[in-house]
Short mmCIF file of C-alpha atoms and ligand atoms in Angstrom, two decimals:
data_model
loop_
_atom_site.label_atom_id
_atom_site.label_comp_id
_atom_site.label_asym_id
_atom_site.label_seq_id
_atom_site.Cartn_x
_atom_site.Cartn_y
_atom_site.Cartn_z
CA MET A 1 35.29 -5.60 58.25
CA ASP A 2 35.36 -2.19 60.03
CA SER A 3 32.54 0.39 60.69
CA PHE A 4 32.32 3.81 61.82
CA LEU A 5 30.43 4.90 65.04
CA VAL A 6 29.06 8.23 64.66
CA GLN A 7 27.67 10.41 67.44
CA GLY A 8 24.78 12.43 65.92
CA LEU A 9 24.58 16.12 66.56
CA ALA A 10 20.92 16.01 66.62
CA GLY A 11 20.59 19.20 64.30
CA ARG A 12 23.04 21.33 66.21
CA LYS A 13 25.26 23.39 63.93
CA GLU A 14 28.40 23.32 66.04
CA LEU A 15 31.07 21.89 63.44
CA SER A 16 34.21 24.21 63.28
CA GLY A 17 37.92 24.31 62.19
CA SER A 18 39.57 23.86 59.03
CA VAL A 19 39.86 20.37 57.04
CA SER A 20 42.02 19.87 54.11
CA VAL A 21 41.33 18.29 50.70
CA GLU A 22 43.51 15.34 49.23
CA GLY A 23 44.49 15.01 45.70
CA ALA A 24 41.93 13.74 43.25
CA LYS A 25 41.33 10.06 43.31
CA ASN A 26 39.70 10.24 39.83
CA ALA A 27 43.01 12.22 38.51
CA ALA A 28 45.69 10.01 40.14
CA LEU A 29 44.06 6.43 38.80
CA PRO A 30 44.29 7.58 35.08
CA ILE A 31 47.84 9.31 35.77
CA MET A 32 48.96 6.18 37.12
CA ALA A 33 47.72 4.21 34.42
CA ALA A 34 49.43 6.46 31.80
CA THR A 35 52.92 5.83 33.58
CA LEU A 36 52.84 2.44 31.81
CA LEU A 37 53.74 4.53 28.51
CA VAL A 38 56.31 6.98 30.01
CA GLU A 39 60.01 6.25 30.00
CA GLY A 40 61.92 6.78 33.15
CA ASP A 41 61.01 7.47 36.74
CA VAL A 42 57.69 9.36 37.05
CA GLN A 43 57.43 11.53 40.25
CA LEU A 44 54.14 12.26 41.36
CA THR A 45 52.79 14.30 44.34
CA ASN A 46 49.66 15.02 46.28
CA VAL A 47 48.62 11.27 45.76
CA PRO A 48 45.74 10.32 47.92
CA ALA A 49 46.40 7.61 50.49
CA ILE A 50 43.29 5.37 49.78
CA ALA A 51 42.46 1.99 49.03
CA ASP A 52 41.66 2.46 45.13
CA MET A 53 45.45 3.61 44.87
CA VAL A 54 46.56 0.28 46.61
CA SER A 55 44.61 -1.55 43.97
CA MET A 56 45.91 0.27 41.08
CA THR A 57 49.40 0.09 42.43
CA ARG A 58 48.99 -3.63 42.69
CA LEU A 59 47.53 -3.88 39.29
CA LEU A 60 50.66 -1.84 37.73
CA GLU A 61 53.12 -4.25 39.79
CA GLY A 62 51.27 -7.35 38.25
CA LEU A 63 52.01 -5.72 34.81
CA GLY A 64 55.68 -5.73 36.01
CA VAL A 65 55.96 -1.61 37.05
CA PHE A 66 57.86 -0.52 39.96
CA VAL A 67 55.95 1.68 42.28
CA THR A 68 57.18 2.98 45.55
CA ARG A 69 54.74 5.21 47.58
CA LYS A 70 55.64 7.42 50.59
CA ASN A 71 53.14 9.78 52.20
CA GLY A 72 51.70 11.79 49.47
CA ASP A 73 54.53 11.00 46.86
CA ALA A 74 54.61 8.09 44.31
CA SER A 75 57.42 7.03 41.99
CA VAL A 76 56.45 4.86 39.08
CA ARG A 77 58.86 3.17 36.75
CA ALA A 78 57.28 1.24 33.91
CA GLY A 79 61.08 -0.27 32.78
CA ASP A 80 60.59 -3.22 30.90
CA ALA A 81 57.26 -4.43 32.11
CA ARG A 82 55.82 -7.26 29.78
CA GLU A 83 52.85 -8.53 31.19
CA THR A 84 49.51 -8.20 28.99
CA VAL A 85 47.12 -9.79 31.41
CA LEU A 86 45.30 -7.64 34.19
CA ASP A 87 45.01 -9.37 37.33
CA ALA A 88 41.43 -10.48 37.21
CA LYS A 89 40.49 -10.57 41.04
CA LEU A 90 42.14 -6.62 41.19
CA ALA A 91 40.01 -5.85 38.10
CA LYS A 92 36.81 -7.02 39.57
CA SER A 93 37.23 -4.50 42.60
CA LEU A 94 37.99 -1.50 40.69
CA ARG A 95 36.26 -0.25 37.64
CA ALA A 96 39.38 2.20 36.94
CA SER A 97 41.11 -1.12 36.17
CA VAL A 98 39.68 -0.16 32.47
CA LEU A 99 41.96 2.48 32.51
CA LEU A 100 45.01 0.38 31.92
CA VAL A 101 43.40 -1.65 28.87
CA GLY A 102 44.55 1.41 26.56
CA SER A 103 48.12 1.63 28.16
CA VAL A 104 48.82 -2.23 27.89
CA LEU A 105 47.26 -2.50 24.35
CA ALA A 106 49.18 0.72 23.18
CA ARG A 107 52.32 -0.74 24.63
CA HIS A 108 52.19 -4.30 23.69
CA SER A 109 49.80 -4.56 21.02
CA SER A 110 47.74 -6.76 23.17
CA VAL A 111 45.81 -6.81 26.41
CA THR A 112 43.74 -9.47 28.23
CA PHE A 113 41.18 -8.21 31.01
CA SER A 114 38.28 -9.24 32.75
CA HIS A 115 34.81 -7.46 32.73
CA PRO A 116 35.86 -4.74 35.58
CA GLY A 117 33.97 -4.52 38.80
CA GLY A 118 34.16 -1.77 41.36
CA CYS A 119 30.89 0.36 42.70
CA VAL A 120 27.48 -1.07 41.65
CA LEU A 121 25.71 1.98 40.07
CA GLY A 122 23.78 -0.14 37.78
CA THR A 123 25.01 -1.65 34.46
CA ARG A 124 28.37 -0.45 33.81
CA PRO A 125 29.27 -1.81 30.31
CA VAL A 126 32.86 -1.34 28.38
CA ASP A 127 31.34 -1.08 24.99
CA LEU A 128 32.49 2.11 24.06
CA PHE A 129 36.04 0.83 24.89
CA ILE A 130 35.87 -2.21 22.78
CA GLU A 131 33.96 -0.15 19.84
CA GLY A 132 36.81 2.66 20.26
CA PHE A 133 39.85 0.50 19.90
CA GLN A 134 38.04 -1.48 16.97
CA ALA A 135 37.75 1.87 15.20
CA LEU A 136 41.55 2.22 15.77
CA GLY A 137 42.07 -1.26 14.12
CA ALA A 138 42.04 -3.49 17.13
CA THR A 139 40.60 -7.07 17.04
CA PHE A 140 38.57 -8.06 19.82
CA THR A 141 37.82 -11.56 21.00
CA GLU A 142 36.06 -12.88 24.19
CA GLU A 143 35.77 -15.84 26.32
CA GLY A 144 33.14 -15.52 29.00
CA GLU A 145 33.79 -12.13 30.76
CA THR A 146 37.61 -12.29 29.56
CA TYR A 147 38.21 -10.03 26.91
CA THR A 148 41.20 -9.79 24.46
CA LEU A 149 41.99 -6.77 22.41
CA THR A 150 45.08 -7.27 19.92
CA ALA A 151 46.57 -4.76 17.54
CA PRO A 152 49.67 -6.69 15.87
CA SER A 153 50.86 -3.56 14.17
CA GLY A 154 49.76 -1.36 16.69
CA LEU A 155 46.97 1.35 16.93
CA SER A 156 45.84 3.10 13.88
CA GLY A 157 45.15 6.90 13.74
CA GLY A 158 41.45 8.08 12.87
CA GLU A 159 38.59 9.12 15.08
CA VAL A 160 36.40 7.81 17.74
CA PHE A 161 33.25 9.16 18.56
CA PHE A 162 31.71 8.21 21.95
CA ARG A 163 28.15 7.69 21.94
CA LEU A 164 28.07 8.78 25.35
CA MET A 165 30.42 10.94 27.21
CA SER A 166 32.59 8.98 29.66
CA VAL A 167 35.13 10.16 31.79
CA THR A 168 37.29 6.84 31.88
CA ALA A 169 36.83 6.13 28.00
CA THR A 170 37.90 9.73 27.36
CA GLU A 171 40.93 9.44 29.36
CA THR A 172 41.98 5.55 28.24
CA PHE A 173 41.97 6.81 24.68
CA MET A 174 43.75 9.89 25.10
CA ILE A 175 46.50 8.06 26.93
CA ALA A 176 46.49 5.16 24.23
CA ALA A 177 46.21 7.43 21.29
CA THR A 178 49.80 8.89 22.38
CA LYS A 179 51.33 5.74 20.71
CA ALA A 180 48.91 5.33 17.58
CA ALA A 181 50.47 5.41 14.17
CA ALA A 182 48.55 8.70 13.50
CA PRO A 183 46.84 11.36 14.87
CA VAL A 184 43.56 10.58 16.78
CA THR A 185 40.61 12.73 17.03
CA LEU A 186 38.26 11.98 20.00
CA LYS A 187 34.75 13.46 19.74
CA ASN A 188 32.21 13.77 22.47
CA CYS A 189 34.50 13.76 24.93
CA ALA A 190 34.00 13.88 28.77
CA MET A 191 35.18 17.57 30.01
CA GLU A 192 35.85 16.73 33.60
CA PRO A 193 38.76 18.24 35.36
CA GLU A 194 40.57 14.93 35.68
CA VAL A 195 40.64 14.73 31.89
CA VAL A 196 42.35 17.83 31.68
CA ALA A 197 44.63 16.74 34.42
CA THR A 198 45.57 13.46 32.69
CA ALA A 199 46.12 15.52 29.46
CA GLU A 200 48.34 18.01 31.46
CA PHE A 201 50.43 14.98 32.90
CA LEU A 202 50.82 13.31 29.29
CA LYS A 203 51.96 16.75 28.02
CA ALA A 204 54.67 17.17 30.73
CA CYS A 205 55.91 13.94 29.60
CA GLY A 206 56.14 15.09 25.74
CA ALA A 207 52.65 14.15 24.27
CA ARG A 208 50.93 16.58 21.91
CA ILE A 209 47.33 16.90 22.73
CA GLU A 210 44.94 19.51 21.78
CA GLY A 211 41.37 20.34 23.12
CA ALA A 212 41.42 18.41 26.39
CA GLY A 213 38.50 20.04 28.53
CA THR A 214 36.35 20.44 25.15
CA PRO A 215 34.27 17.60 23.55
CA THR A 216 37.08 17.21 20.66
CA ILE A 217 40.49 16.13 21.69
CA VAL A 218 43.07 15.65 18.90
CA VAL A 219 46.30 13.58 20.08
CA HIS A 220 49.30 13.35 18.04
CA PRO A 221 51.73 10.49 18.27
CA ALA A 222 54.80 11.37 20.61
CA HIS A 223 57.37 9.78 22.55
CA LEU A 224 56.72 9.88 26.40
CA SER A 225 59.24 10.36 29.14
CA ALA A 226 59.29 11.40 32.66
CA PRO A 227 58.97 14.98 33.40
CA LYS A 228 62.09 16.65 35.15
CA GLU A 229 59.97 17.85 37.69
CA SER A 230 57.44 15.95 39.87
CA PHE A 231 53.82 16.27 38.79
CA ARG A 232 51.07 17.26 41.33
CA ILE A 233 47.83 15.57 41.35
CA ILE A 234 44.82 18.03 41.60
CA ALA A 235 42.63 18.50 44.39
CA ASP A 236 39.65 16.22 45.03
CA ARG A 237 36.59 18.20 43.97
CA ILE A 238 34.14 15.24 45.31
CA GLU A 239 36.02 15.19 48.58
CA ALA A 240 35.87 19.04 48.76
CA GLY A 241 32.20 19.05 47.77
CA SER A 242 31.43 16.46 50.45
CA PHE A 243 33.09 18.89 53.14
CA LEU A 244 31.00 21.71 51.73
CA ILE A 245 27.70 19.59 52.13
CA LEU A 246 28.95 18.74 55.52
CA GLY A 247 29.41 22.39 56.47
CA ALA A 248 25.92 23.22 54.90
CA LEU A 249 24.39 20.46 57.28
CA ALA A 250 26.23 21.04 60.52
CA GLY A 251 28.83 23.80 60.06
CA LYS A 252 29.04 26.57 62.43
CA ASP A 253 32.42 28.04 60.64
CA VAL A 254 33.76 25.30 58.54
CA GLU A 255 37.10 25.91 56.32
CA ILE A 256 38.15 23.65 53.52
CA THR A 257 41.53 24.03 52.32
CA GLY A 258 43.64 22.93 49.36
CA ALA A 259 40.79 22.95 47.29
CA GLU A 260 40.04 24.11 43.61
CA PRO A 261 36.76 25.81 43.74
CA GLU A 262 36.58 26.56 40.12
CA HIS A 263 36.02 22.88 39.56
CA LEU A 264 32.95 23.09 42.00
CA GLU A 265 30.88 25.90 40.11
CA ALA A 266 27.96 23.58 39.65
CA VAL A 267 27.87 22.49 43.64
CA ILE A 268 28.69 25.99 44.93
CA THR A 269 25.86 27.36 42.80
CA SER A 270 23.47 24.91 43.93
CA LEU A 271 24.36 25.30 47.65
CA THR A 272 24.09 29.18 47.33
CA SER A 273 20.62 28.80 45.89
CA MET A 274 19.55 26.86 48.78
CA GLY A 275 20.58 29.78 51.11
CA VAL A 276 23.83 28.05 52.21
CA PRO A 277 26.49 30.88 52.91
CA ILE A 278 29.84 30.25 51.27
CA GLU A 279 33.07 32.38 51.01
CA VAL A 280 35.33 31.40 48.07
CA ARG A 281 38.94 32.11 48.14
CA ALA A 282 41.49 30.88 45.50
CA LYS A 283 42.35 27.68 47.22
CA SER A 284 39.86 27.39 49.99
CA MET A 285 36.37 27.74 50.97
CA ARG A 286 34.25 28.69 54.24
CA VAL A 287 30.85 27.44 54.72
CA SER A 288 28.25 27.22 57.60
CA ALA A 289 24.68 26.13 57.87
CA PRO A 290 22.06 28.49 57.48
CA PRO A 291 18.96 28.73 59.73
CA THR A 292 16.87 27.34 57.03
CA LEU A 293 17.35 25.57 53.60
CA LYS A 294 15.43 26.16 50.56
CA PRO A 295 14.41 23.16 48.52
CA LEU A 296 16.05 22.70 45.10
CA HIS A 297 15.59 20.52 42.17
CA LEU A 298 18.94 18.74 41.22
CA ARG A 299 19.93 17.18 38.02
CA THR A 300 23.13 15.37 37.73
CA HIS A 301 25.17 16.02 34.62
CA GLU A 302 28.49 15.55 33.01
CA TYR A 303 30.75 18.13 33.88
CA PRO A 304 30.44 21.21 34.34
CA GLY A 305 27.02 20.03 35.34
CA PHE A 306 26.54 18.86 38.85
CA PRO A 307 28.41 15.59 39.68
CA THR A 308 26.65 12.25 39.96
CA ASP A 309 29.36 11.72 42.78
CA LEU A 310 27.95 14.15 45.09
CA GLN A 311 24.22 13.19 44.29
CA ALA A 312 23.97 11.13 47.35
CA PRO A 313 25.58 13.38 49.70
CA MET A 314 23.27 16.17 48.30
CA THR A 315 20.08 14.22 48.78
CA VAL A 316 20.97 14.22 52.47
CA LEU A 317 21.09 18.06 52.59
CA LEU A 318 17.71 18.09 50.77
CA THR A 319 16.08 16.12 53.57
CA GLN A 320 16.93 18.86 55.65
CA SER A 321 15.45 21.70 53.27
CA GLU A 322 11.82 23.42 53.89
CA GLY A 323 9.66 21.84 51.21
CA GLU A 324 9.64 19.57 48.08
CA SER A 325 12.88 19.03 46.42
CA SER A 326 13.86 16.57 43.75
CA VAL A 327 16.88 14.38 42.48
CA TRP A 328 17.01 13.58 38.58
CA GLU A 329 20.14 11.11 38.36
CA THR A 330 20.89 11.06 34.70
CA VAL A 331 24.20 9.53 34.70
CA PHE A 332 23.88 6.05 36.13
CA ASP A 333 21.01 3.82 36.40
CA GLY A 334 21.50 2.37 39.83
CA ARG A 335 22.50 5.16 41.87
CA LEU A 336 19.47 5.86 44.03
CA ASN A 337 19.78 2.72 45.83
CA TYR A 338 20.75 4.01 49.09
CA ILE A 339 17.44 5.83 49.67
CA ALA A 340 15.51 2.79 51.39
CA GLU A 341 18.32 3.59 54.24
CA LEU A 342 17.98 6.99 54.45
CA GLU A 343 14.02 6.66 54.70
CA ARG A 344 14.70 4.00 57.84
CA MET A 345 16.35 6.96 58.95
CA GLY A 346 13.24 9.08 59.08
CA ALA A 347 13.68 10.82 55.58
CA ASP A 348 10.63 11.32 53.27
CA ILE A 349 11.62 10.33 50.01
CA GLN A 350 9.64 8.64 47.11
CA VAL A 351 11.71 6.93 44.46
CA TRP A 352 9.44 7.18 41.27
CA ASN A 353 11.93 5.29 38.96
CA PRO A 354 15.50 4.47 38.98
CA HIS A 355 16.34 7.94 37.98
CA LYS A 356 13.97 10.09 39.91
CA ALA A 357 13.27 10.96 43.66
CA VAL A 358 11.10 13.21 45.18
CA ILE A 359 12.28 14.49 49.00
CA LYS A 360 9.81 16.21 51.37
CA GLY A 361 11.64 18.08 54.23
CA LYS A 362 12.57 19.16 56.82
CA THR A 363 12.76 15.80 58.45
CA ALA A 364 14.76 15.09 61.65
CA LEU A 365 16.79 11.89 61.09
CA LYS A 366 17.25 9.02 63.81
CA ALA A 367 20.51 7.05 64.40
CA ARG A 368 20.66 3.80 62.60
CA ASP A 369 22.83 0.80 61.82
CA ILE A 370 23.58 0.72 58.03
CA ASP A 371 25.83 -0.30 55.36
CA GLY A 372 26.78 1.86 52.42
CA PRO A 373 26.49 0.40 49.04
CA ASP A 374 29.53 2.59 47.44
CA ILE A 375 32.15 4.98 48.03
CA ARG A 376 29.77 7.98 47.79
CA ALA A 377 26.50 6.70 49.25
CA GLY A 378 28.72 5.30 52.29
CA LEU A 379 29.94 9.06 52.73
CA ALA A 380 26.21 10.36 52.42
CA PHE A 381 25.45 7.84 55.33
CA LEU A 382 28.33 9.38 57.44
CA LEU A 383 26.79 12.78 56.85
CA ALA A 384 23.19 11.59 57.58
CA ALA A 385 24.66 9.98 60.79
CA ALA A 386 26.53 13.48 61.68
CA ILE A 387 23.01 15.40 61.99
CA ALA A 388 21.10 12.47 63.32
CA GLU A 389 19.62 11.92 66.84
CA GLY A 390 21.74 9.09 68.60
CA GLU A 391 24.73 6.93 67.53
CA SER A 392 24.77 5.18 64.31
CA ARG A 393 26.81 2.53 62.87
CA ILE A 394 27.92 2.99 59.33
CA GLY A 395 29.33 -0.21 58.07
CA ASN A 396 31.23 -1.18 54.99
CA ALA A 397 34.00 1.45 55.91
CA HIS A 398 36.32 -0.36 53.50
CA LEU A 399 34.16 1.02 50.69
CA ILE A 400 34.36 4.56 52.13
CA ASP A 401 38.14 4.24 52.45
CA ARG A 402 38.33 3.76 48.65
CA GLY A 403 37.86 7.21 47.96
CA TYR A 404 38.49 9.26 51.32
CA GLU A 405 41.67 9.49 53.35
CA ARG A 406 41.34 9.34 57.04
CA ILE A 407 38.13 10.37 56.93
CA ASP A 408 37.28 9.60 60.43
CA GLU A 409 40.29 12.01 61.78
CA LYS A 410 39.02 14.54 59.43
CA LEU A 411 35.63 14.76 60.55
CA GLY A 412 37.00 14.56 64.30
CA SER A 413 38.98 17.59 63.47
CA LEU A 414 35.68 19.78 62.83
CA GLY A 415 34.15 18.61 66.04
CA LEU A 416 32.28 15.44 65.08
CA SER A 417 32.51 12.23 67.26
CA VAL A 418 33.48 9.33 64.69
CA LYS A 419 35.23 6.03 65.75
CA ARG A 420 36.58 3.43 63.53
CA VAL A 421 35.59 0.00 64.83
CA SER A 422 36.23 -3.54 63.68
CA ALA A 423 32.91 -5.55 62.67
N1 LIG B 501 29.18 3.75 29.63
C1 LIG B 501 28.62 2.94 28.82
N2 LIG B 501 29.72 2.42 28.07
C2 LIG B 501 31.11 2.10 28.49
C3 LIG B 501 31.44 3.22 29.47
C4 LIG B 501 30.38 4.06 30.11
O1 LIG B 501 27.38 2.69 28.46
O2 LIG B 501 31.73 1.35 27.68
C5 LIG B 501 27.98 4.47 30.62
C6 LIG B 501 27.98 4.30 32.10
O3 LIG B 501 27.48 3.09 32.40
C7 LIG B 501 27.17 5.31 32.49
C8 LIG B 501 27.96 6.69 31.53
O4 LIG B 501 28.57 5.85 30.51
O5 LIG B 501 26.06 5.46 32.32
C9 LIG B 501 28.90 7.52 31.91
O6 LIG B 501 29.88 6.55 32.75
P1 LIG B 501 31.56 7.02 32.80
O7 LIG B 501 32.09 6.20 31.92
O8 LIG B 501 31.76 8.49 32.59
O9 LIG B 501 31.85 6.43 34.37
P2 LIG B 501 33.52 6.05 34.67
O10 LIG B 501 34.37 6.63 33.72
O11 LIG B 501 33.29 4.56 34.77
C10 LIG B 501 33.95 8.20 36.11
C11 LIG B 501 34.34 8.21 37.66
C12 LIG B 501 33.16 8.09 38.29
C13 LIG B 501 31.95 8.81 38.22
C14 LIG B 501 31.93 8.76 36.68
C15 LIG B 501 30.82 9.98 36.15
C16 LIG B 501 36.79 7.45 37.49
C17 LIG B 501 37.76 6.47 38.16
N3 LIG B 501 35.26 7.22 38.09
O12 LIG B 501 33.56 6.67 36.08
O13 LIG B 501 33.57 7.95 39.75
O14 LIG B 501 30.82 8.68 38.95
O15 LIG B 501 33.10 8.89 35.93
O16 LIG B 501 31.39 11.05 36.90
O17 LIG B 501 37.24 8.37 37.13
C18 LIG B 501 33.51 7.39 42.36
O18 LIG B 501 34.74 7.86 42.11
O19 LIG B 501 32.86 7.11 43.24
C19 LIG B 501 32.90 7.12 40.88
C20 LIG B 501 32.12 6.21 40.70
#
């Protein structure tokens, strides 16, 4: 397994240059899952070359779908795909495999799947999916951790109220509902840009969807066929936000291109209120590290609030602000699990409970050998290593590779010394 060796800048603010943002992982995954319901060859562009896309491609291939990928392009043809069982091993490595549950059920009236794995962010149940499909007439059975949903005469129309706002549940039901017998109303929906992008893709295929990006979405039954033009995946706001935070930590003059700043309002506002100078343009941003950073009380929230996926990188930044900051993680119950390692690097952080931590700054960080527990905490460790004194080894590179394309090259292009090594 690979690691990254990072030569820390020991507080020097000297990163400069331009770094580009890839297509959004969390938009590409649901859009790939939706292709199972689309007739013809779907052409996608700006598809990120990340490990999670390889897993999604293999899952689709296991279902009988033809996928070809070259550079940032993907071509997907569901053809006469017949398989109704999701590969258990792949599903264990990718929580987003659950996105396929709706597509397979809607296409074949039956789906068998294992409890999805993926990042360990606390308990990640699938109850919203089960309850929602039951509300649309499906029958649920389970054998251990293997679940089956069947709807022999197809999904009915009706209403699904999500007790919690869930990004992938909203996307899964929006996709599946295009094949229901009558209109489906989804309530308390997630409003993330990736939900809107998935709706835009479905609409480009002929779907009739109202309200994506608001709490209530109505989906009317429709035949889906491949759009004539290729469909472009939106920019990854989490990757862009990660580079903004890096620039705030160690940037002399960092430009982030190919971004969608309008999806980053909570992040830009938070950084600005800490004193970080950011110049926002239509599709790019410029950022540099201020002489001092003000503390911040950060609360993660569903979109348009501050994204939980940038909570760990932001915590690294808060270790560098003068005074007391806090982090309140409201989305997941196991997403502060990386903090002990930051403390080992010299950060002064008290974890009050699985949701709340108090950070006292500013503290110098020292290089360490550490393994990231998930994609985003792994990226946060790269940022911590970037500003630390000495050379750090950040293990579990394969987890960072799940969500970030060529991260070592990209950080290198800004002047950071990052080397990928085996073991
Ligand atoms: N939840 C339930 N029951 C369910 C589904 C979700 O209780 O059936 C809970 C979750 O446990 C969590 C909350 O609902 O406490 C919200 O989770 P959500 O379902 O929105 O998360 P997700 O859809 O599984 C997506 C992203 C995550 C991102 C979250 C929150 C994708 C593929 N994944 O996950 O991204 O953190 O939304 O914004 O879109 C990442 O990219 O590293 C990542 C983890």
